[in-house]
Coordinates of C-alpha atoms in Angstrom, one line a residue:
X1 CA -47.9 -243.5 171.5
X2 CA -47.9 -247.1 171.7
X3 CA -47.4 -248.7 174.7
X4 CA -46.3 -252.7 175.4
X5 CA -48.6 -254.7 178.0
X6 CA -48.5 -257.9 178.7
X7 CA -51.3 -259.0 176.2
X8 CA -49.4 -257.8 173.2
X9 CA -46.0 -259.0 174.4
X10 CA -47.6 -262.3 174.7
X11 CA -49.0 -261.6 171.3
X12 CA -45.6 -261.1 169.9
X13 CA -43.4 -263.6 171.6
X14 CA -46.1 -266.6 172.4
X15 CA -45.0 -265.6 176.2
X16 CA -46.9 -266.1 179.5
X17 CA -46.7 -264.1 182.7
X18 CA -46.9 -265.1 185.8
X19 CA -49.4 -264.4 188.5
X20 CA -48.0 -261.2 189.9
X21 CA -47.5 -259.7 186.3
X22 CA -50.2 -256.9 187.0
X23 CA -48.3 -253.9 185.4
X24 CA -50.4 -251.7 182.9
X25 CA -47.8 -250.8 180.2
X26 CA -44.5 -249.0 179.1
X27 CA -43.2 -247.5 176.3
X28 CA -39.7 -248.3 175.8
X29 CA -37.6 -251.3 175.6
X30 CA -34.3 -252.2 176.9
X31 CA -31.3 -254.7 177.5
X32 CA -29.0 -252.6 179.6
X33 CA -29.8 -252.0 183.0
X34 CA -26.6 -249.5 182.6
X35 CA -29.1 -247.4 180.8
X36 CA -33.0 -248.9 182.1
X37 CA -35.2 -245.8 182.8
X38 CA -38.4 -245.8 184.9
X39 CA -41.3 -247.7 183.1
X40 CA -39.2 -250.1 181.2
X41 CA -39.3 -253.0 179.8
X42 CA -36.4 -254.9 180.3
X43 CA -35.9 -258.0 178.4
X44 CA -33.0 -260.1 180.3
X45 CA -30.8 -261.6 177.2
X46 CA -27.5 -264.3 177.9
X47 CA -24.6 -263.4 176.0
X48 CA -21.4 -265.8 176.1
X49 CA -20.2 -263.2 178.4
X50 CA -23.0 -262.1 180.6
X51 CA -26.8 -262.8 181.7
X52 CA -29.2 -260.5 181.7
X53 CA -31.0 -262.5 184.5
X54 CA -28.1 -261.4 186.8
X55 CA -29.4 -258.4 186.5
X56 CA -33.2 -258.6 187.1
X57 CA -32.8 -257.3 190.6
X58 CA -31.0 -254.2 189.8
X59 CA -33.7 -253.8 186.5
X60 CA -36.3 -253.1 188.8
X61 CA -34.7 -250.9 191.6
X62 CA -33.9 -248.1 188.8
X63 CA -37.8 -248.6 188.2
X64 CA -38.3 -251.4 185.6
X65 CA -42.1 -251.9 185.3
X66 CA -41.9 -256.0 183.9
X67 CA -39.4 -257.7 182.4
X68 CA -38.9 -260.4 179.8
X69 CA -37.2 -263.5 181.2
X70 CA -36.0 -267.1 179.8
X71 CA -38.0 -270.7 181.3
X72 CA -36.1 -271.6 184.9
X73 CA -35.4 -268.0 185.8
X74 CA -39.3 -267.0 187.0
X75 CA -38.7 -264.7 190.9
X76 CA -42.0 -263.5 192.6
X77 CA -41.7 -259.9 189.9
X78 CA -43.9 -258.8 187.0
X79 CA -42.5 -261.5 184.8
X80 CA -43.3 -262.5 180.7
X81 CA -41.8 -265.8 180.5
X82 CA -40.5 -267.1 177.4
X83 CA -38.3 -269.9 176.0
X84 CA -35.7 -268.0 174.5
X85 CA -35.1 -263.9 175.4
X86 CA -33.1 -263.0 172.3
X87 CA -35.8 -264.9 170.2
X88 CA -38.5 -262.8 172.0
X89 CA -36.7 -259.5 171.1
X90 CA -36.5 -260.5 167.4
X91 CA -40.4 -261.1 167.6
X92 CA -41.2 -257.9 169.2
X93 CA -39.4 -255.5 166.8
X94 CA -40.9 -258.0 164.6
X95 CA -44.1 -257.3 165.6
X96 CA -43.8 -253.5 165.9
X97 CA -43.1 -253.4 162.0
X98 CA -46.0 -255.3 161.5
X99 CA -48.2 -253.9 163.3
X100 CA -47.5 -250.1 164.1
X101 CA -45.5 -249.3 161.7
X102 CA -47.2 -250.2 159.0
X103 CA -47.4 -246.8 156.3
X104 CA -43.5 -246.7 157.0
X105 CA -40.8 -248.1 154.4
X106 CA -38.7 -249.9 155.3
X107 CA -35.1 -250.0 153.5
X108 CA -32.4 -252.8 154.7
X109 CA -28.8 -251.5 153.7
X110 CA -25.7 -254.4 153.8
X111 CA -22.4 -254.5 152.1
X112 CA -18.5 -254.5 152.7
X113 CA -17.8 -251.1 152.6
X114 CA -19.8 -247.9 152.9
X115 CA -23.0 -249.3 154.8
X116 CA -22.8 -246.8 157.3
X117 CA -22.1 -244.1 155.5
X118 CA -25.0 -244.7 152.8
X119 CA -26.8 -245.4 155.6
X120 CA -26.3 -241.9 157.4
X121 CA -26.5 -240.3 154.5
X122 CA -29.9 -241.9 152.9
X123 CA -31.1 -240.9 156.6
X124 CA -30.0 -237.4 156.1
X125 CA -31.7 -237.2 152.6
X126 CA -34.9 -238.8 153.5
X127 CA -35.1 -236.1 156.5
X128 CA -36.3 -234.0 153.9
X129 CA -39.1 -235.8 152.6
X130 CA -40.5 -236.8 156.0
X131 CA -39.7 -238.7 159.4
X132 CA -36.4 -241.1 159.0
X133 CA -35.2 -243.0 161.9
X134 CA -31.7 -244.9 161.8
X135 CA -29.5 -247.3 163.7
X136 CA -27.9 -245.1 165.7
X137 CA -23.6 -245.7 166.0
X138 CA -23.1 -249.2 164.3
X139 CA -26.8 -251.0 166.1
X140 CA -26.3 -253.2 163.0
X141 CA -26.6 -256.8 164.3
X142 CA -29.0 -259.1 166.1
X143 CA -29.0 -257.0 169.5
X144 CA -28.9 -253.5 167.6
X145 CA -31.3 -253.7 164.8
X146 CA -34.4 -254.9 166.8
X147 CA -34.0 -252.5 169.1
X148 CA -33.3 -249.9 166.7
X149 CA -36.9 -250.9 165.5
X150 CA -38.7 -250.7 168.3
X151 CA -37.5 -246.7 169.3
X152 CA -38.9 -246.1 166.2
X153 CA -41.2 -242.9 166.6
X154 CA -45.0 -244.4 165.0
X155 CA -44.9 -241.5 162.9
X156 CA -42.2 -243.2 161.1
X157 CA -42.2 -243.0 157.3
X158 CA -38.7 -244.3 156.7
X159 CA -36.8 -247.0 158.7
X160 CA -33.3 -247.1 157.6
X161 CA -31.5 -250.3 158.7
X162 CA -28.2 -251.2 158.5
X163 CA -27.6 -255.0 158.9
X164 CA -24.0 -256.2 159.8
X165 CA -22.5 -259.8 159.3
X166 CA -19.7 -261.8 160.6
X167 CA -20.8 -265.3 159.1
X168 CA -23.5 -267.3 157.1
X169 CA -27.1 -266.6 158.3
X170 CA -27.2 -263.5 160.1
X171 CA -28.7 -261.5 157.6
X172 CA -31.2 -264.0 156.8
X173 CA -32.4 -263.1 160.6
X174 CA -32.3 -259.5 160.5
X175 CA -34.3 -259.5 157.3
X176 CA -36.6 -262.1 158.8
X177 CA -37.0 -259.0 161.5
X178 CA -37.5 -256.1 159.4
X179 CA -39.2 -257.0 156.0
X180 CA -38.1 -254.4 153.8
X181 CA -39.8 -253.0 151.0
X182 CA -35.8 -252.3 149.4
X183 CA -32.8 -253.5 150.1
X184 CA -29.5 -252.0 149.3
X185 CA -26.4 -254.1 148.7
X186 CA -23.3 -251.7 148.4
X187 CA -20.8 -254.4 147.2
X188 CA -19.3 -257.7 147.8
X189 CA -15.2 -257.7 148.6
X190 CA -13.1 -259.3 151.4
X191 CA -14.1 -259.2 154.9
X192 CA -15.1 -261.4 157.7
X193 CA -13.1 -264.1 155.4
X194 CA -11.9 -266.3 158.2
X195 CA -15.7 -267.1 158.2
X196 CA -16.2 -267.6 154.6
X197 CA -14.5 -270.3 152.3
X198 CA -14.9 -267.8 149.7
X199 CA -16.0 -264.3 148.8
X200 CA -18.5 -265.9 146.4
X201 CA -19.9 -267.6 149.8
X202 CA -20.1 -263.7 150.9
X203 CA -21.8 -262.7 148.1
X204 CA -24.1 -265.1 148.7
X205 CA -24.7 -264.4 152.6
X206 CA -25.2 -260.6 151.3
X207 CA -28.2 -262.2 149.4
X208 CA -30.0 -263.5 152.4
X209 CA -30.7 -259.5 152.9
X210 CA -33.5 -261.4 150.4
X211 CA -35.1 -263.7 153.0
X212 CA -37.6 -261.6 154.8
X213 CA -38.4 -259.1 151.6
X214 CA -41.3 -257.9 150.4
X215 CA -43.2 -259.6 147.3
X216 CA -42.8 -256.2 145.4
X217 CA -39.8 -255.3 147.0
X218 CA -36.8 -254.1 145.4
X219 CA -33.0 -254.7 144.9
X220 CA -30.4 -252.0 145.0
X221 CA -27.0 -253.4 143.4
X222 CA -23.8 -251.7 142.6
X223 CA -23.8 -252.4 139.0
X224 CA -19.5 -251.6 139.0
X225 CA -19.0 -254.6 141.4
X226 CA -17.7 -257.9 140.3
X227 CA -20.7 -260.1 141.8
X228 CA -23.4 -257.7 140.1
X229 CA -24.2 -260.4 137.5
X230 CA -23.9 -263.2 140.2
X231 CA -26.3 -260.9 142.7
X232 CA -29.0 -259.8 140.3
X233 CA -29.0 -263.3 138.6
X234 CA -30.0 -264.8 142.1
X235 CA -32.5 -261.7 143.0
X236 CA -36.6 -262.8 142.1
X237 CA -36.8 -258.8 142.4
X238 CA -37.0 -255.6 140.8
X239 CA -33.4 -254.5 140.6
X240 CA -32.2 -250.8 140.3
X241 CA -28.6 -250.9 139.8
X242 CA -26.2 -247.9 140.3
X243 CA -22.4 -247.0 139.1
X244 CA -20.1 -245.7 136.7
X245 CA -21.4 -248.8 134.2
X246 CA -23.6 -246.6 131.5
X247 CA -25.9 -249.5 131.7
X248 CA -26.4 -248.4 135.3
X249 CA -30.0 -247.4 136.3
X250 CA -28.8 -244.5 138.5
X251 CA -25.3 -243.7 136.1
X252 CA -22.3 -241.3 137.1
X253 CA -21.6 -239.4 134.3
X254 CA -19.1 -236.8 136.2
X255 CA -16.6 -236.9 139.1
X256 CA -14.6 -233.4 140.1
X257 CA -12.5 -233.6 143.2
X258 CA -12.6 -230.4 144.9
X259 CA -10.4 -229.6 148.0
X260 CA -13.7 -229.8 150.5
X261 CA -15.7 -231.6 148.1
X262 CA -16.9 -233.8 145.4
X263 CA -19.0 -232.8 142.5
X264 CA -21.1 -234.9 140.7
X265 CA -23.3 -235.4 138.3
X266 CA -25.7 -238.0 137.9
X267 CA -28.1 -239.7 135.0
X268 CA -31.3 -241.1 136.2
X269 CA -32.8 -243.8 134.3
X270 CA -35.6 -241.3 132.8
X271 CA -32.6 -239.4 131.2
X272 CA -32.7 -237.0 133.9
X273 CA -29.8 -235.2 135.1
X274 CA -28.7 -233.8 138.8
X275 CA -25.6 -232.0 139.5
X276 CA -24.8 -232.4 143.5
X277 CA -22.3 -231.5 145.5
X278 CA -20.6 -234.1 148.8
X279 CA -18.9 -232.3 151.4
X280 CA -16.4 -235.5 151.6
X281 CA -12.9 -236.5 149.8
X282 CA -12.5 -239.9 148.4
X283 CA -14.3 -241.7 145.3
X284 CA -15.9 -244.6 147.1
X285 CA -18.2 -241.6 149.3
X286 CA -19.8 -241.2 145.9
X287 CA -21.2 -244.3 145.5
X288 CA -23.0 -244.0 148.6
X289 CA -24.7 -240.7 146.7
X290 CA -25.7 -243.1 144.0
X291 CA -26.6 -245.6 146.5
X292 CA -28.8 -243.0 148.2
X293 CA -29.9 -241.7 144.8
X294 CA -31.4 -245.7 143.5
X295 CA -33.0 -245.4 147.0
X296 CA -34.9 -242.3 146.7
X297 CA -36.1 -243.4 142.8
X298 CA -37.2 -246.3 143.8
X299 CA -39.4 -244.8 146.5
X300 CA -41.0 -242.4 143.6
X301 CA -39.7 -239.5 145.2
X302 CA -39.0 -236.0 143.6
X303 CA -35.2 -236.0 143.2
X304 CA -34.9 -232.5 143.2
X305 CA -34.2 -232.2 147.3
X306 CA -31.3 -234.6 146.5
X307 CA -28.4 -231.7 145.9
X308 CA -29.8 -229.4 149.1
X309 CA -30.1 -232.4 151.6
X310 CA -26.4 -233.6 150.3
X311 CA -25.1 -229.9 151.2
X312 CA -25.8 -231.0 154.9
X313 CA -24.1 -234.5 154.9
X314 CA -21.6 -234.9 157.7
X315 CA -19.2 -238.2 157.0
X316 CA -19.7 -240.4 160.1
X317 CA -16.9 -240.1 162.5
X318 CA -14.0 -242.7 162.2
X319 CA -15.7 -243.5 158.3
X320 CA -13.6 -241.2 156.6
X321 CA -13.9 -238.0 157.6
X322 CA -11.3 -235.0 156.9
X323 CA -10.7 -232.5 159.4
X324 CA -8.4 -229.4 159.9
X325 CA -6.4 -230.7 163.0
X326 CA -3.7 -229.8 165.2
X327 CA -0.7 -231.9 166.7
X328 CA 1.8 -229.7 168.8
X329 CA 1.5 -226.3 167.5
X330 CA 1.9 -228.2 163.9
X331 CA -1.7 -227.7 161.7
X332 CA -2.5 -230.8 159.6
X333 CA -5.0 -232.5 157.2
X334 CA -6.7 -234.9 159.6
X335 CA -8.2 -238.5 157.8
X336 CA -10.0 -239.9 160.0
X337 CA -10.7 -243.2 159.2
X338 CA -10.1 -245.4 162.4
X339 CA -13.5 -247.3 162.8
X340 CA -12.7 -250.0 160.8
X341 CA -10.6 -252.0 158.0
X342 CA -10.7 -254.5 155.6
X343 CA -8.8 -254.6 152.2
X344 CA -11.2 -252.7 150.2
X345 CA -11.7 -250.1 152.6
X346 CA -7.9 -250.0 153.2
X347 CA -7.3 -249.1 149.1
X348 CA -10.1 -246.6 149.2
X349 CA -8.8 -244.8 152.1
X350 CA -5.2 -244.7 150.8
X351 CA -6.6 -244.0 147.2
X352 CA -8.4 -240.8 149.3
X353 CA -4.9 -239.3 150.9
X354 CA -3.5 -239.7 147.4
X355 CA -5.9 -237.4 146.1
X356 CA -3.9 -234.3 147.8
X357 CA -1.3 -232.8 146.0
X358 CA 1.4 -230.2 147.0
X359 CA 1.3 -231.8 150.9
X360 CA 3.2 -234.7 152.7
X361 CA 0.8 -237.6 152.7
X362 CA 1.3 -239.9 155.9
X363 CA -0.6 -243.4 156.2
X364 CA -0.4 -244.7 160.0
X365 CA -2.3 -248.0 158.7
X366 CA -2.9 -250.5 161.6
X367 CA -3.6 -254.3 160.8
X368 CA -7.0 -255.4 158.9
X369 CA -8.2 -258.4 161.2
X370 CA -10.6 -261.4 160.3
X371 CA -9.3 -262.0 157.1
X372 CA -7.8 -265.5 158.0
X373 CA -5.3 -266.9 156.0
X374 CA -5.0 -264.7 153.2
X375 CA -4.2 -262.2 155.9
X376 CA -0.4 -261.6 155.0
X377 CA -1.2 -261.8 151.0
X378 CA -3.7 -259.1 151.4
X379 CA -1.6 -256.8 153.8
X380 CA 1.6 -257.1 151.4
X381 CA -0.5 -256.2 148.5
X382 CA -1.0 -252.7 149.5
X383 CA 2.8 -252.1 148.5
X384 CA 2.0 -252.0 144.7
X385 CA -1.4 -250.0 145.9
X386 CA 0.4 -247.3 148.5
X387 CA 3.4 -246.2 145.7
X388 CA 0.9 -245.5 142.6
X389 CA -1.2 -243.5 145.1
X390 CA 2.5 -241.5 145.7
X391 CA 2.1 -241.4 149.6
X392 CA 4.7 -240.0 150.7
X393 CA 5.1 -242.1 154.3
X394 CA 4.1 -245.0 155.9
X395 CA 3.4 -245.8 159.7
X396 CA 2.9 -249.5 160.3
X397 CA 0.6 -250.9 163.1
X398 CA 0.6 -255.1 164.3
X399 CA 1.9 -258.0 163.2
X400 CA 0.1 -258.3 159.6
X401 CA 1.0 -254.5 158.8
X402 CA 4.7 -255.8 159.6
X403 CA 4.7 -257.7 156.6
X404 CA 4.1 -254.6 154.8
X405 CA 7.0 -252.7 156.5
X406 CA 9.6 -255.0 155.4
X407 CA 8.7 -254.6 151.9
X408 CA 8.1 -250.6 151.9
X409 CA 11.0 -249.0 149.9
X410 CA 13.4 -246.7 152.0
X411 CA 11.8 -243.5 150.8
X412 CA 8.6 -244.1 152.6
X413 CA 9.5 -246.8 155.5
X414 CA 8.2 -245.1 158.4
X415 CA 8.7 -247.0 161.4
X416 CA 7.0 -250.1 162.9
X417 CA 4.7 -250.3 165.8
X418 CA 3.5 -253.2 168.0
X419 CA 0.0 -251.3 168.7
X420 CA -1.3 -248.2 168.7
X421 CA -0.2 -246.7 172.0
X422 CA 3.2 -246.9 170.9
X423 CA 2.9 -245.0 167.7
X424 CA 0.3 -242.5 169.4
X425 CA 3.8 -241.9 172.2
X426 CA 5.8 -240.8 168.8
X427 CA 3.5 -238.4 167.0
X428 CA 6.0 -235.9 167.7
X429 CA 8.6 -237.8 165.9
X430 CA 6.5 -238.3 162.9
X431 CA 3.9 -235.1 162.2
X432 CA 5.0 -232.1 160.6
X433 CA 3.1 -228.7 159.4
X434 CA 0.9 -228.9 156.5
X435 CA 1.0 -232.9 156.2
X436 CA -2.5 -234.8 155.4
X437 CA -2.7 -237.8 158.1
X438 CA -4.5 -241.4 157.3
X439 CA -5.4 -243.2 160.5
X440 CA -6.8 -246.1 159.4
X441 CA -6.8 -249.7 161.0
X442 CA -9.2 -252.8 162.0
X443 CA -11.7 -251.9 165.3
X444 CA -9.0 -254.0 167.3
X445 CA -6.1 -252.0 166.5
X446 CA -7.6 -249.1 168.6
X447 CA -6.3 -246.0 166.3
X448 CA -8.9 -244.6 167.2
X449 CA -6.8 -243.2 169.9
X450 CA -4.3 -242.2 167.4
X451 CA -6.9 -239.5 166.1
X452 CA -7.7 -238.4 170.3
X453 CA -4.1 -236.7 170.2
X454 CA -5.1 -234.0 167.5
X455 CA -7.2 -230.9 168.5
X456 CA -9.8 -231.2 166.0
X457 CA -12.0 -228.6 164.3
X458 CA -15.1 -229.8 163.9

């Protein structure tokens, strides 16, 4: 196993330790002294929030054998010192790719919606051919991915990493990081766009996925998305492209909804055909399959473990997932979908619950945050959205999803809600036997605790 010491910490970071720094080495890094086990290394980062330094003391009772710490904050402790902790971090994990896990390939995943679910699922497939390791939970940004990188066993063949955003320049880092040999970018739509002047500007942030790439490496693109010909114009790379487009490298020729599942069959760009089955509702969960099939192509591997390893697919929790719930004696369709929201996630969800027929279909849709000042224009276009996918009821959530209330048509105007605990205090008012439930809402909204009411079967 490879262990950190303070010659190759140096090594990574361009570091020094001070006098007493006498330890031999450790095999695990960490950032949370919530969490530090005995033997670790902890590396003291400064949030806006917190500093890491306040915590040195407490690193080293629970039995921290050194610690990474910023110019100005050396104590008489087994101390690296460096300029700048979070830097240091990025140029360890940086390291450890280079230099341990070097046989492994190394595949960066980014978009709007789906990441984490191609993400989960490419892991789950590539299981099958050999050792995968994954962001665990949602590890996607400048804290999360490097350390994601660094638990990575050595034995690693595939390192799946998904890389999150907020604004301009952050992907450029975590590629910088990880240098992947492919990179996956599900699609370009609105999100985050109080931080963008435009979604072309996100399109091209989704690019800098680009920055730390391999020479050889190789694009992913979702050939049905509007910035394809903007994306692969601007990509210097191989590009496998995937979608219901027939000039799609990785083409869907089939899609049969199912009650517990989707079936599918695919074309590959050698005329081969696979028939695969999701255990998932909703269309957008199959272009994560294609996603996950361009993937496994473009590593040369034999396709044929696709269908089996799909079989075994659980949808992340909060990203979709359908459950057989209870609410009060009353036994419903449970959508779970609370993670997260933006306006292309929001239509996909809704497009999902539409899918079920001979059932009540109830949205309780909380606001989609971030999205600036387009925010009421992109709430009130659900109306239009929400009656051609003939939902039967609508439970509004926050002061965006209010605009939508006052426009919903009598037939389907549930009631309004200021936040979450208030609608979650009238479930009783609003489930009834047999119905199919959408929670679905922005991280902020909390409906995730909407979902905590029902007895799930999982």
């Amino acid at each position: 196993m490879f262990k950190w010491n303070a010659n190759n910490i140096i090594d990574a970071t361009g570091g020094r330790k001070v006098d007493s720094c006498n330890w031999v080495h450790s095999s695990n890094i960490s950032t949370d002294t919530r969490s530090i086990k005995e033997g670790d290394v902890f590396i003291a980062l400064k949030g806006e929030n917190f500093d890491g330094h306040d915590f040195l003391h407490e690193a080293f009772l629970k039995g921290a054998a050194a610690a990474v710490v910023s110019e100005g904050k050396c104590r008489n402790l087994p101390l690296i010192v460096v300029q700048d902790t979070l830097k240091a971090l990025h140029d360890m994990a940086s390291y450890y790719i280079r230099n341990v896990l070097v046989n492994a390939k190394i595949i960066a995943i980014t978009g709007i919606v789906g990441k984490t679910t191609t993400k989960d699922m490419l892991h789950t497939v590539l299981s099958q051919y050999g050792v995968s390791h994954v962001n665990e939970g949602n590890l996607n940004n400048n804290i999360g991915l490097p350390l994601t990188v660094l638990k990575a066993p050595e034995s690693c063949q595939y390192l799946i990493l998904e890389m999150g955003m907020n604004k301009a320049g952050e992907i450029k880092e975590l590629s910088k990081i990880s240098n992947p040999d492919i990179a996956v970018i599900i699609n370009v739509e609105p999100a985050h766009v109080e931080n963008f002047s435009s979604l072309l500007d996100i399109a091209q942030a989704k690019l800098e996925v680009l920055y730390g790439m391999k020479n050889n490496g190789t694009l992913v693109l979702n050939r049905d998305n509007k910035y394809y010909d903007y994306l692969s114009s601007r990509a210097d790379r191989d590009i496998i492209s995937f979608g219901k487009d027939r000039s799609a490298t990785v083409h869907l020729l089939d899609l049969i909804r199912n009650d517990s599942r989707l079936d599918l069959k695919i074309r590959l760009n050698n005329n081969l055909i696979i028939d695969c089955s999701l255990p998932a509702q909703g269309e957008h969960f199959a272009y994560s399959v294609l996603a996950v099939a361009a993937v496994v192509q473009s590593l040369g591997l034999d396709l044929s473990k696709l269908p089996l390893a799909l079989k075994n697919f659980s949808v992340t929790k909060g990203r979709g997932s359908v459950h057989k719930a209870e609410y009060n004696g009353k036994s419903v369709y449970l959508i779970d979908d609370s993670y997260n929201a933006n306006p292309a996630s929001m239509k996909a969800a809704i497009r999902a619950l539409g899918t079920y027929f001979n059932r009540r279909k109830v949205a309780l849709l909380g606001d989609m945050l971030e999205l600036g000042n387009e925010s009421v224009a992109f709430h009130t276009e659900l109306l239009d959205f929400i009656a051609e996918c003939g939902v039967s009821k609508v439970y509004t959530v926050g002061k965006f999803m209010l605009e939508l209330h006052r426009l919903l048509p009598s037939n389907i105007k549930g009631t309004h809600f200021n936040d979450s605990n208030q609608l979650k205090s009238d479930l009783a008012n609003i489930v009834q036997s047999n119905d199919v439930i959408l929670v679905k809402g922005s991280r902020g909204m909390k409906m995730d605790l909407i979902v905590q009411r029902f007895i799930v079967e999982y």
